[in-house]
mmCIF file of C-alpha atoms and ligand atoms in Angstrom:
data_model
loop_
_atom_site.group_PDB
_atom_site.id
_atom_site.type_symbol
_atom_site.label_atom_id
_atom_site.label_comp_id
_atom_site.label_asym_id
_atom_site.label_seq_id
_atom_site.Cartn_x
_atom_site.Cartn_y
_atom_site.Cartn_z
ATOM 1 C CA MET K 229 -9.681 -31.675 -4.630
ATOM 2 C CA THR K 230 -9.389 -28.450 -2.667
ATOM 3 C CA SER K 231 -6.833 -28.874 0.239
ATOM 4 C CA THR K 232 -8.004 -28.025 3.631
ATOM 5 C CA TRP K 233 -5.374 -25.055 3.651
ATOM 6 C CA VAL K 234 -6.647 -23.551 0.837
ATOM 7 C CA THR K 235 -10.382 -23.789 1.992
ATOM 8 C CA ASN K 236 -9.572 -22.448 5.530
ATOM 9 C CA ALA K 237 -7.389 -19.811 3.646
ATOM 10 C CA ILE K 238 -10.010 -18.670 1.675
ATOM 11 C CA SER K 239 -12.515 -18.581 4.558
ATOM 12 C CA GLU K 240 -9.854 -16.814 6.223
ATOM 13 C CA ILE K 241 -10.001 -13.983 3.992
ATOM 14 C CA ASN K 242 -13.856 -14.067 3.912
ATOM 15 C CA ALA K 243 -14.009 -13.698 7.626
ATOM 16 C CA ASP K 244 -11.432 -10.741 7.267
ATOM 17 C CA TYR K 245 -13.902 -9.066 4.635
ATOM 18 C CA GLN K 246 -17.089 -9.927 6.847
ATOM 19 C CA ARG K 247 -14.973 -7.832 10.122
ATOM 20 C CA SER K 248 -14.328 -4.995 7.621
ATOM 21 C CA ALA K 249 -16.392 -1.700 6.700
ATOM 22 C CA ASP K 250 -16.917 0.152 3.408
ATOM 23 C CA THR K 251 -15.275 3.192 2.988
ATOM 24 C CA HIS K 252 -16.788 6.687 3.109
ATOM 25 C CA LEU K 253 -17.653 9.157 0.508
ATOM 26 C CA ILE K 254 -16.749 12.433 1.158
ATOM 27 C CA ARG K 255 -18.433 15.304 -0.378
ATOM 28 C CA LEU K 256 -16.031 18.246 -1.071
ATOM 29 C CA ALA K 257 -18.648 21.836 -1.467
ATOM 30 C CA LEU K 258 -16.478 24.404 -3.425
ATOM 31 C CA PRO K 259 -18.321 27.923 -3.436
ATOM 32 C CA ALA K 260 -16.527 28.760 -6.689
ATOM 33 C CA PHE K 261 -18.913 25.813 -8.571
ATOM 34 C CA PRO K 262 -22.197 26.210 -8.109
ATOM 35 C CA GLY K 263 -24.588 23.504 -8.894
ATOM 36 C CA ILE K 264 -21.813 21.114 -9.260
ATOM 37 C CA GLN K 265 -20.917 18.828 -6.477
ATOM 38 C CA LEU K 266 -17.478 16.978 -5.956
ATOM 39 C CA TYR K 267 -17.066 13.811 -4.025
ATOM 40 C CA LEU K 268 -13.970 11.840 -3.051
ATOM 41 C CA LYS K 269 -14.238 8.031 -2.190
ATOM 42 C CA ASP K 270 -11.769 8.007 0.605
ATOM 43 C CA GLU K 271 -9.634 4.398 0.143
ATOM 44 C CA SER K 272 -7.217 5.528 2.877
ATOM 45 C CA THR K 273 -9.259 4.175 5.536
ATOM 46 C CA HIS K 274 -8.591 0.431 4.913
ATOM 47 C CA PRO K 275 -6.805 -1.442 7.373
ATOM 48 C CA THR K 276 -3.792 -1.161 5.350
ATOM 49 C CA GLY K 277 -4.297 2.570 4.096
ATOM 50 C CA SER K 278 -4.792 2.333 0.412
ATOM 51 C CA LEU K 279 -7.082 1.320 -2.517
ATOM 52 C CA LYS K 280 -4.941 -1.549 -2.841
ATOM 53 C CA HIS K 281 -6.423 -3.386 0.304
ATOM 54 C CA ARG K 282 -9.418 -4.421 -2.185
ATOM 55 C CA LEU K 283 -6.783 -5.445 -4.965
ATOM 56 C CA ALA K 284 -4.554 -7.227 -2.452
ATOM 57 C CA ARG K 285 -7.395 -9.318 -1.187
ATOM 58 C CA SER K 286 -8.907 -10.143 -4.965
ATOM 59 C CA LEU K 287 -5.254 -11.157 -5.805
ATOM 60 C CA PHE K 288 -4.917 -13.674 -2.915
ATOM 61 C CA LEU K 289 -8.134 -15.145 -3.567
ATOM 62 C CA TYR K 290 -7.776 -15.445 -7.467
ATOM 63 C CA GLY K 291 -4.423 -17.296 -6.550
ATOM 64 C CA LEU K 292 -5.844 -19.567 -4.260
ATOM 65 C CA CYS K 293 -8.928 -20.653 -6.225
ATOM 66 C CA ASN K 294 -6.497 -20.758 -9.545
ATOM 67 C CA GLY K 295 -4.402 -23.344 -7.284
ATOM 68 C CA TRP K 296 -1.318 -21.164 -7.607
ATOM 69 C CA ILE K 297 -1.213 -20.367 -3.965
ATOM 70 C CA LYS K 298 -0.827 -23.280 -1.678
ATOM 71 C CA GLU K 299 0.679 -23.991 2.139
ATOM 72 C CA GLY K 300 3.919 -22.465 2.489
ATOM 73 C CA THR K 301 3.946 -20.703 -0.777
ATOM 74 C CA THR K 302 6.269 -17.851 -1.053
ATOM 75 C CA ILE K 303 4.877 -14.928 -2.499
ATOM 76 C CA ILE K 304 6.551 -12.075 -4.551
ATOM 77 C CA GLU K 305 5.438 -8.939 -6.050
ATOM 78 C CA ALA K 306 6.541 -6.008 -7.915
ATOM 79 C CA SER K 307 5.310 -2.828 -6.447
ATOM 80 C CA SER K 308 5.598 0.833 -5.785
ATOM 81 C CA GLY K 309 4.808 0.341 -2.191
ATOM 82 C CA SER K 310 1.003 0.341 -1.668
ATOM 83 C CA THR K 311 0.116 -2.851 -2.981
ATOM 84 C CA ALA K 312 3.083 -4.531 -1.090
ATOM 85 C CA VAL K 313 1.757 -3.319 2.023
ATOM 86 C CA SER K 314 -1.649 -4.869 1.516
ATOM 87 C CA GLU K 315 -0.447 -7.965 0.157
ATOM 88 C CA ALA K 316 2.037 -8.312 3.427
ATOM 89 C CA TYR K 317 -1.048 -7.746 5.406
ATOM 90 C CA PHE K 318 -2.830 -10.813 3.736
ATOM 91 C CA ALA K 319 0.386 -13.047 3.150
ATOM 92 C CA ARG K 320 0.529 -12.768 7.231
ATOM 93 C CA LEU K 321 -2.894 -13.495 7.707
ATOM 94 C CA LEU K 322 -2.225 -16.677 5.886
ATOM 95 C CA GLY K 323 1.041 -17.259 7.597
ATOM 96 C CA LEU K 324 2.593 -17.098 3.916
ATOM 97 C CA PRO K 325 6.222 -15.844 3.637
ATOM 98 C CA PHE K 326 6.149 -12.397 1.354
ATOM 99 C CA ILE K 327 8.738 -10.252 -0.893
ATOM 100 C CA ALA K 328 8.247 -7.150 -1.947
ATOM 101 C CA VAL K 329 10.207 -5.713 -5.113
ATOM 102 C CA MET K 330 10.488 -2.411 -5.442
ATOM 103 C CA PRO K 331 12.492 0.838 -6.425
ATOM 104 C CA ALA K 332 14.870 1.961 -3.485
ATOM 105 C CA SER K 333 13.044 5.280 -3.700
ATOM 106 C CA THR K 334 9.792 3.766 -2.132
ATOM 107 C CA ALA K 335 8.402 6.059 0.673
ATOM 108 C CA LYS K 336 10.127 4.764 4.009
ATOM 109 C CA ARG K 337 6.708 4.636 5.738
ATOM 110 C CA LYS K 338 5.671 1.917 3.072
ATOM 111 C CA ILE K 339 8.801 -0.083 3.582
ATOM 112 C CA GLU K 340 8.421 0.197 7.468
ATOM 113 C CA GLN K 341 4.663 -1.184 6.744
ATOM 114 C CA ILE K 342 5.576 -4.001 5.090
ATOM 115 C CA GLU K 343 8.009 -4.905 7.364
ATOM 116 C CA PHE K 344 5.557 -4.667 10.360
ATOM 117 C CA TYR K 345 3.335 -7.149 8.649
ATOM 118 C CA GLY K 346 6.264 -9.239 8.432
ATOM 119 C CA GLY K 347 7.329 -8.925 4.654
ATOM 120 C CA ARG K 348 10.682 -8.549 3.426
ATOM 121 C CA CYS K 349 11.998 -5.795 0.792
ATOM 122 C CA HIS K 350 14.180 -6.388 -2.103
ATOM 123 C CA PHE K 351 15.279 -3.016 -3.706
ATOM 124 C CA VAL K 352 15.999 -2.331 -7.447
ATOM 125 C CA ASP K 353 17.325 0.899 -8.501
ATOM 126 C CA SER K 354 14.360 1.997 -10.858
ATOM 127 C CA ALA K 355 10.657 1.166 -11.553
ATOM 128 C CA CYS K 356 11.641 -0.466 -14.832
ATOM 129 C CA GLU K 357 13.387 -3.201 -13.184
ATOM 130 C CA ILE K 358 10.928 -4.845 -10.756
ATOM 131 C CA TYR K 359 9.187 -7.141 -13.120
ATOM 132 C CA ALA K 360 12.329 -8.742 -14.327
ATOM 133 C CA ALA K 361 13.634 -8.977 -10.537
ATOM 134 C CA SER K 362 10.400 -10.408 -9.156
ATOM 135 C CA GLU K 363 10.689 -12.969 -11.920
ATOM 136 C CA MET K 364 13.687 -14.182 -11.121
ATOM 137 C CA LEU K 365 13.084 -14.190 -7.311
ATOM 138 C CA ALA K 366 10.029 -16.280 -7.510
ATOM 139 C CA ARG K 367 12.133 -19.023 -10.118
ATOM 140 C CA GLU K 368 14.924 -19.120 -7.373
ATOM 141 C CA LEU K 369 12.412 -19.684 -4.436
ATOM 142 C CA ASN K 370 9.975 -21.581 -6.063
ATOM 143 C CA GLY K 371 7.425 -18.895 -5.299
ATOM 144 C CA HIS K 372 4.387 -17.315 -6.644
ATOM 145 C CA TYR K 373 4.983 -13.873 -8.571
ATOM 146 C CA MET K 374 1.642 -12.267 -7.851
ATOM 147 C CA ASP K 375 2.024 -9.584 -10.962
ATOM 148 C CA GLN K 376 -0.627 -6.959 -10.304
ATOM 149 C CA PHE K 377 0.033 -5.563 -13.397
ATOM 150 C CA THR K 378 -1.135 -8.119 -15.413
ATOM 151 C CA TYR K 379 -4.036 -9.744 -13.169
ATOM 152 C CA ALA K 380 -5.511 -6.711 -11.501
ATOM 153 C CA GLU K 381 -8.156 -6.018 -14.116
ATOM 154 C CA ARG K 382 -9.197 -9.822 -13.888
ATOM 155 C CA ALA K 383 -8.956 -10.580 -10.495
ATOM 156 C CA THR K 384 -11.295 -7.810 -9.828
ATOM 157 C CA ASP K 385 -15.089 -8.864 -10.077
ATOM 158 C CA TRP K 386 -16.330 -5.988 -11.861
ATOM 159 C CA ARG K 387 -20.119 -6.766 -12.510
ATOM 160 C CA GLY K 388 -21.649 -6.819 -9.225
ATOM 161 C CA ASN K 389 -21.192 -5.812 -5.470
ATOM 162 C CA ASN K 390 -18.028 -5.893 -3.818
ATOM 163 C CA ASN K 391 -16.599 -3.607 -6.254
ATOM 164 C CA ILE K 392 -15.580 0.066 -5.676
ATOM 165 C CA ALA K 393 -17.816 1.159 -8.576
ATOM 166 C CA ASP K 394 -20.792 -0.566 -7.141
ATOM 167 C CA SER K 395 -20.285 1.038 -3.894
ATOM 168 C CA ILE K 396 -19.748 4.735 -5.518
ATOM 169 C CA PHE K 397 -23.174 4.555 -6.845
ATOM 170 C CA ARG K 398 -25.001 2.822 -3.995
ATOM 171 C CA GLN K 399 -23.511 5.855 -1.753
ATOM 172 C CA MET K 400 -24.287 8.394 -4.519
ATOM 173 C CA THR K 401 -28.328 7.185 -4.261
ATOM 174 C CA HIS K 402 -29.584 10.607 -2.108
ATOM 175 C CA GLU K 403 -27.423 13.205 -3.763
ATOM 176 C CA PRO K 404 -28.535 16.083 -5.944
ATOM 177 C CA HIS K 405 -26.964 14.131 -8.754
ATOM 178 C CA PRO K 406 -26.804 10.446 -8.192
ATOM 179 C CA VAL K 407 -25.207 9.622 -11.281
ATOM 180 C CA PRO K 408 -22.075 11.308 -11.679
ATOM 181 C CA ASP K 409 -21.133 13.475 -15.180
ATOM 182 C CA TYR K 410 -17.501 12.188 -14.716
ATOM 183 C CA ILE K 411 -15.624 9.754 -12.735
ATOM 184 C CA VAL K 412 -11.959 10.739 -12.359
ATOM 185 C CA MET K 413 -9.117 8.305 -11.477
ATOM 186 C CA SER K 414 -5.415 7.817 -12.287
ATOM 187 C CA ALA K 415 -3.862 4.298 -13.488
ATOM 188 C CA GLY K 416 -1.350 2.178 -11.731
ATOM 189 C CA THR K 417 -2.009 -0.989 -12.745
ATOM 190 C CA GLY K 418 -4.902 0.329 -14.527
ATOM 191 C CA GLY K 419 -7.295 -2.081 -12.660
ATOM 192 C CA THR K 420 -9.356 0.174 -10.830
ATOM 193 C CA SER K 421 -10.012 2.443 -13.974
ATOM 194 C CA ALA K 422 -11.006 -1.128 -15.955
ATOM 195 C CA THR K 423 -13.316 -2.026 -13.150
ATOM 196 C CA ILE K 424 -15.157 1.566 -13.262
ATOM 197 C CA GLY K 425 -15.198 1.681 -17.008
ATOM 198 C CA ARG K 426 -16.631 -1.858 -17.297
ATOM 199 C CA TYR K 427 -19.318 -1.327 -14.264
ATOM 200 C CA LEU K 428 -20.489 1.802 -15.993
ATOM 201 C CA ARG K 429 -21.088 0.022 -19.699
ATOM 202 C CA PHE K 430 -22.646 -2.948 -17.875
ATOM 203 C CA GLN K 431 -24.943 -0.836 -16.032
ATOM 204 C CA GLY K 432 -25.743 1.634 -18.947
ATOM 205 C CA HIS K 433 -24.606 4.571 -16.873
ATOM 206 C CA ASP K 434 -23.934 7.939 -18.504
ATOM 207 C CA THR K 435 -21.139 9.081 -17.031
ATOM 208 C CA LYS K 436 -17.496 9.452 -18.347
ATOM 209 C CA LEU K 437 -14.600 7.898 -17.115
ATOM 210 C CA VAL K 438 -11.595 10.493 -17.416
ATOM 211 C CA VAL K 439 -8.179 8.816 -16.617
ATOM 212 C CA VAL K 440 -5.505 11.218 -15.229
ATOM 213 C CA ASP K 441 -1.790 10.285 -16.200
ATOM 214 C CA PRO K 442 1.191 11.989 -14.753
ATOM 215 C CA GLN K 443 4.879 12.692 -16.360
ATOM 216 C CA ASN K 444 6.884 10.030 -17.776
ATOM 217 C CA SER K 445 3.899 7.568 -18.092
ATOM 218 C CA VAL K 446 3.154 5.986 -21.186
ATOM 219 C CA PHE K 447 -0.618 5.100 -20.495
ATOM 220 C CA LEU K 448 -1.485 8.365 -22.105
ATOM 221 C CA ASP K 449 0.346 7.833 -25.293
ATOM 222 C CA TYR K 450 -0.879 4.238 -25.633
ATOM 223 C CA TRP K 451 -4.474 5.142 -25.110
ATOM 224 C CA GLN K 452 -3.816 7.633 -28.279
ATOM 225 C CA GLN K 453 -1.386 5.304 -30.406
ATOM 226 C CA ARG K 454 -2.349 1.726 -29.361
ATOM 227 C CA ASP K 455 1.211 0.823 -29.529
ATOM 228 C CA CYS K 456 2.010 -1.255 -26.749
ATOM 229 C CA GLY K 457 5.653 -1.100 -27.491
ATOM 230 C CA LEU K 458 5.825 2.162 -25.596
ATOM 231 C CA LYS K 459 8.476 2.430 -23.012
ATOM 232 C CA SER K 460 9.620 5.387 -20.750
ATOM 233 C CA ALA K 461 13.084 5.555 -19.677
ATOM 234 C CA VAL K 462 12.495 7.423 -16.279
ATOM 235 C CA GLY K 463 9.940 6.192 -14.073
ATOM 236 C CA SER K 464 6.932 8.212 -12.541
ATOM 237 C CA LYS K 465 7.965 10.315 -9.762
ATOM 238 C CA ILE K 466 3.693 10.285 -8.323
ATOM 239 C CA GLU K 467 3.918 7.072 -6.417
ATOM 240 C CA GLY K 468 1.259 4.414 -7.193
ATOM 241 C CA ILE K 469 0.361 5.722 -10.658
ATOM 242 C CA GLY K 470 2.021 6.108 -14.148
ATOM 243 C CA ARG K 471 4.131 3.449 -15.512
ATOM 244 C CA PRO K 472 7.017 3.207 -17.872
ATOM 245 C CA ARG K 473 5.586 0.219 -19.970
ATOM 246 C CA CYS K 474 1.795 -0.321 -21.280
ATOM 247 C CA GLU K 475 0.711 -2.554 -18.247
ATOM 248 C CA PRO K 476 -1.679 -5.688 -19.245
ATOM 249 C CA SER K 477 -4.217 -4.427 -16.910
ATOM 250 C CA PHE K 478 -4.719 -1.222 -18.207
ATOM 251 C CA ILE K 479 -7.793 -1.530 -20.722
ATOM 252 C CA PRO K 480 -7.864 1.884 -22.915
ATOM 253 C CA ASP K 481 -10.961 1.276 -24.447
ATOM 254 C CA VAL K 482 -13.426 1.823 -21.331
ATOM 255 C CA ILE K 483 -11.763 5.506 -20.999
ATOM 256 C CA ASP K 484 -13.273 8.093 -22.682
ATOM 257 C CA GLU K 485 -10.921 11.023 -21.727
ATOM 258 C CA MET K 486 -7.243 10.928 -20.754
ATOM 259 C CA MET K 487 -5.346 14.021 -19.372
ATOM 260 C CA ARG K 488 -1.848 14.892 -18.667
ATOM 261 C CA VAL K 489 -1.172 16.117 -15.347
ATOM 262 C CA PRO K 490 2.188 17.919 -14.811
ATOM 263 C CA ASP K 491 3.995 16.242 -11.415
ATOM 264 C CA ALA K 492 3.824 19.985 -9.608
ATOM 265 C CA ALA K 493 0.395 20.434 -10.355
ATOM 266 C CA SER K 494 -0.453 17.400 -8.454
ATOM 267 C CA VAL K 495 1.689 17.886 -5.550
ATOM 268 C CA ALA K 496 0.276 21.704 -5.581
ATOM 269 C CA THR K 497 -3.114 20.416 -5.457
ATOM 270 C CA MET K 498 -2.500 17.768 -3.052
ATOM 271 C CA GLN K 499 -1.142 20.150 -0.674
ATOM 272 C CA TRP K 500 -4.433 22.613 -1.452
ATOM 273 C CA LEU K 501 -6.489 19.691 -0.805
ATOM 274 C CA GLU K 502 -5.351 19.401 2.557
ATOM 275 C CA SER K 503 -6.746 22.859 3.431
ATOM 276 C CA GLN K 504 -10.281 21.798 2.173
ATOM 277 C CA LEU K 505 -10.183 18.516 3.968
ATOM 278 C CA GLY K 506 -8.155 19.216 6.761
ATOM 279 C CA ARG K 507 -5.807 16.161 6.374
ATOM 280 C CA LYS K 508 -3.513 15.314 4.310
ATOM 281 C CA VAL K 509 -3.730 12.952 1.097
ATOM 282 C CA GLY K 510 -1.341 11.140 -1.248
ATOM 283 C CA ALA K 511 0.052 12.619 -4.471
ATOM 284 C CA SER K 512 -2.030 10.578 -6.444
ATOM 285 C CA THR K 513 -4.887 12.000 -5.140
ATOM 286 C CA GLY K 514 -3.740 15.172 -6.001
ATOM 287 C CA THR K 515 -3.386 14.108 -9.781
ATOM 288 C CA ASN K 516 -6.824 12.861 -9.531
ATOM 289 C CA MET K 517 -8.277 16.263 -7.979
ATOM 290 C CA TRP K 518 -6.268 18.286 -10.447
ATOM 291 C CA GLY K 519 -8.477 16.450 -12.911
ATOM 292 C CA VAL K 520 -11.654 17.109 -11.112
ATOM 293 C CA LEU K 521 -10.905 20.854 -10.826
ATOM 294 C CA GLN K 522 -10.662 21.135 -14.703
ATOM 295 C CA LEU K 523 -13.696 19.054 -15.338
ATOM 296 C CA ALA K 524 -15.892 21.061 -12.691
ATOM 297 C CA ALA K 525 -14.386 24.351 -14.790
ATOM 298 C CA ARG K 526 -15.484 22.965 -18.101
ATOM 299 C CA MET K 527 -19.027 22.412 -16.852
ATOM 300 C CA ARG K 528 -19.211 25.754 -15.009
ATOM 301 C CA GLU K 529 -18.235 27.362 -18.430
ATOM 302 C CA GLU K 530 -20.790 25.310 -20.328
ATOM 303 C CA GLY K 531 -23.540 26.285 -17.534
ATOM 304 C CA ARG K 532 -23.992 22.698 -16.511
ATOM 305 C CA SER K 533 -24.624 21.046 -13.111
ATOM 306 C CA GLY K 534 -23.872 17.930 -12.161
ATOM 307 C CA SER K 535 -21.273 15.421 -9.799
ATOM 308 C CA ILE K 536 -17.945 14.444 -10.491
ATOM 309 C CA VAL K 537 -16.372 11.482 -8.210
ATOM 310 C CA THR K 538 -12.685 10.597 -7.545
ATOM 311 C CA LEU K 539 -10.616 8.422 -5.154
ATOM 312 C CA LEU K 540 -8.707 9.688 -2.179
ATOM 313 C CA CYS K 541 -6.082 6.734 -2.815
ATOM 314 C CA ASP K 542 -3.908 6.950 0.370
ATOM 315 C CA SER K 543 -3.038 9.158 3.274
ATOM 316 C CA GLY K 544 -0.521 11.783 3.047
ATOM 317 C CA GLU K 545 1.173 10.541 6.153
ATOM 318 C CA ARG K 546 2.991 8.437 4.622
ATOM 319 C CA TYR K 547 4.884 10.943 2.284
ATOM 320 C CA LEU K 548 5.718 13.615 5.217
ATOM 321 C CA GLU K 549 9.659 13.082 3.971
ATOM 322 C CA SER K 550 8.774 13.637 0.157
ATOM 323 C CA TYR K 551 5.530 15.670 -1.174
ATOM 324 C CA TYR K 552 4.964 17.429 2.415
ATOM 325 C CA ASN K 553 8.706 18.328 2.585
ATOM 326 C CA SER K 554 9.317 21.666 0.661
ATOM 327 C CA ALA K 555 13.166 20.660 0.319
ATOM 328 C CA TRP K 556 12.354 17.185 -1.366
ATOM 329 C CA VAL K 557 9.621 19.123 -3.466
ATOM 330 C CA ASN K 558 12.046 21.701 -4.819
ATOM 331 C CA ASP K 559 14.670 19.069 -5.851
ATOM 332 C CA HIS K 560 12.850 16.294 -7.297
ATOM 333 C CA ILE K 561 9.365 18.371 -8.460
ATOM 334 C CA GLY K 562 10.103 21.839 -8.726
ATOM 335 C CA ASP K 563 8.514 25.196 -8.324
ATOM 336 C CA LEU K 564 4.967 24.789 -7.328
ATOM 337 C CA GLN K 565 4.109 28.617 -6.998
ATOM 338 C CA PRO K 566 2.575 29.090 -10.581
ATOM 339 C CA TRP K 567 0.110 25.940 -9.979
ATOM 340 C CA ARG K 568 -0.817 27.127 -6.751
ATOM 341 C CA ALA K 569 -1.663 30.419 -8.447
ATOM 342 C CA GLU K 570 -3.736 28.347 -11.035
ATOM 343 C CA ILE K 571 -5.527 26.365 -8.345
ATOM 344 C CA ASN K 572 -6.482 29.697 -6.596
ATOM 345 C CA GLN K 573 -7.871 31.099 -9.530
ATOM 346 C CA LEU K 574 -10.047 27.908 -10.625
ATOM 347 C CA VAL K 575 -11.631 27.939 -7.293
ATOM 348 C CA THR K 576 -12.224 31.870 -6.364
ATOM 349 C CA THR K 577 -13.664 33.134 -9.857
ATOM 350 C CA LEU K 578 -17.620 32.874 -9.994
HETATM 351 C C1 PLP Y 884 -2.263 1.941 -7.418
HETATM 352 C C2 PLP Y 884 -2.426 3.012 -6.845
HETATM 353 C C3 PLP Y 884 -3.261 4.109 -7.826
HETATM 354 C C4 PLP Y 884 -3.886 3.619 -8.982
HETATM 355 O O1 PLP Y 884 -4.693 2.330 -8.832
HETATM 356 P P1 PLP Y 884 -5.014 1.261 -10.001
HETATM 357 O O2 PLP Y 884 -6.154 0.415 -9.908
HETATM 358 O O3 PLP Y 884 -3.754 0.555 -9.853
HETATM 359 O O4 PLP Y 884 -4.801 1.579 -11.418
HETATM 360 C C5 PLP Y 884 -3.341 5.304 -7.410
HETATM 361 N N1 PLP Y 884 -2.927 5.899 -6.196
HETATM 362 C C6 PLP Y 884 -2.095 4.832 -5.091
HETATM 363 C C7 PLP Y 884 -1.795 5.487 -4.275
HETATM 364 C C8 PLP Y 884 -1.856 3.587 -5.519
HETATM 365 O O5 PLP Y 884 -1.258 2.772 -4.959
#
């Protein structure tokens, strides 16, 4: 029998969902691409600032309904930060202790937010160490390791409503091209691309799912070679996306095309996007938008009209000290000038 605490915890999450609004779909008009409409699903407006708000809600419900999370269970998560912020929010909602295991390089703003929601941070030197450290902490504390990288794809209901793909298609209904030619997404857990890819098949849409991957990530190689033993010694420099190992939540067979995006191109596109939207976005949104610009240029070349949708994953306010700090960018990413020039050429040629 379900304990009263678990029943109440599920009600608490459902009530929180009921109080929440859906996110906006922003249209970006670029005169250089006539007949091609671009859209950004703005996930930065969730209460915890990123698309991980959806995932955290799903993971808590999954853990509660599976009997893994009970009254007093310490929740532990391996994260590059965004998921931990959102899970700390839900842990506080349920009165559960929360520990985030993260690379020491994680943006300070995210660390502050985790602590704001009453979570604790446990730091490791590199992205490759978060998994083992989380397992160890869960064993020591008799807690529950949430493990987003395994469970993201299965905790999310990809068929019906209450998922991001369904929301995008509903918001597109009054647009000139309601069924997008492409949906572009990057992969962290791979959960969002799995949800979108499955939804496209389930609904029989003609949309192609394109996944963009940063440097130092094995997802693209895995998609090509299907060798799940692939490893990268270095972590991704684009927070939230690109992994050093093949995460179980990454589902290669629902992806139509993958594209490698240089880190400097991601950051240059991120900064350029500020001039188009009037606000700052995170670097993974830059990666996504780079992919969108390449596809829009391809459509223009082929004389096609249509629409492309991508995600605005989080706000740039989290990264003022990194991706928006030119000294930091110089040291960690390199020269953006050639990429700025390329973007300018893409969006000015007619
Ligand atoms: C997690 C994350 C992504 C990728 O989403 P997944 O569903 O985990 O693949 C992209 N951008 C940011 C900022 C993220 O936190």
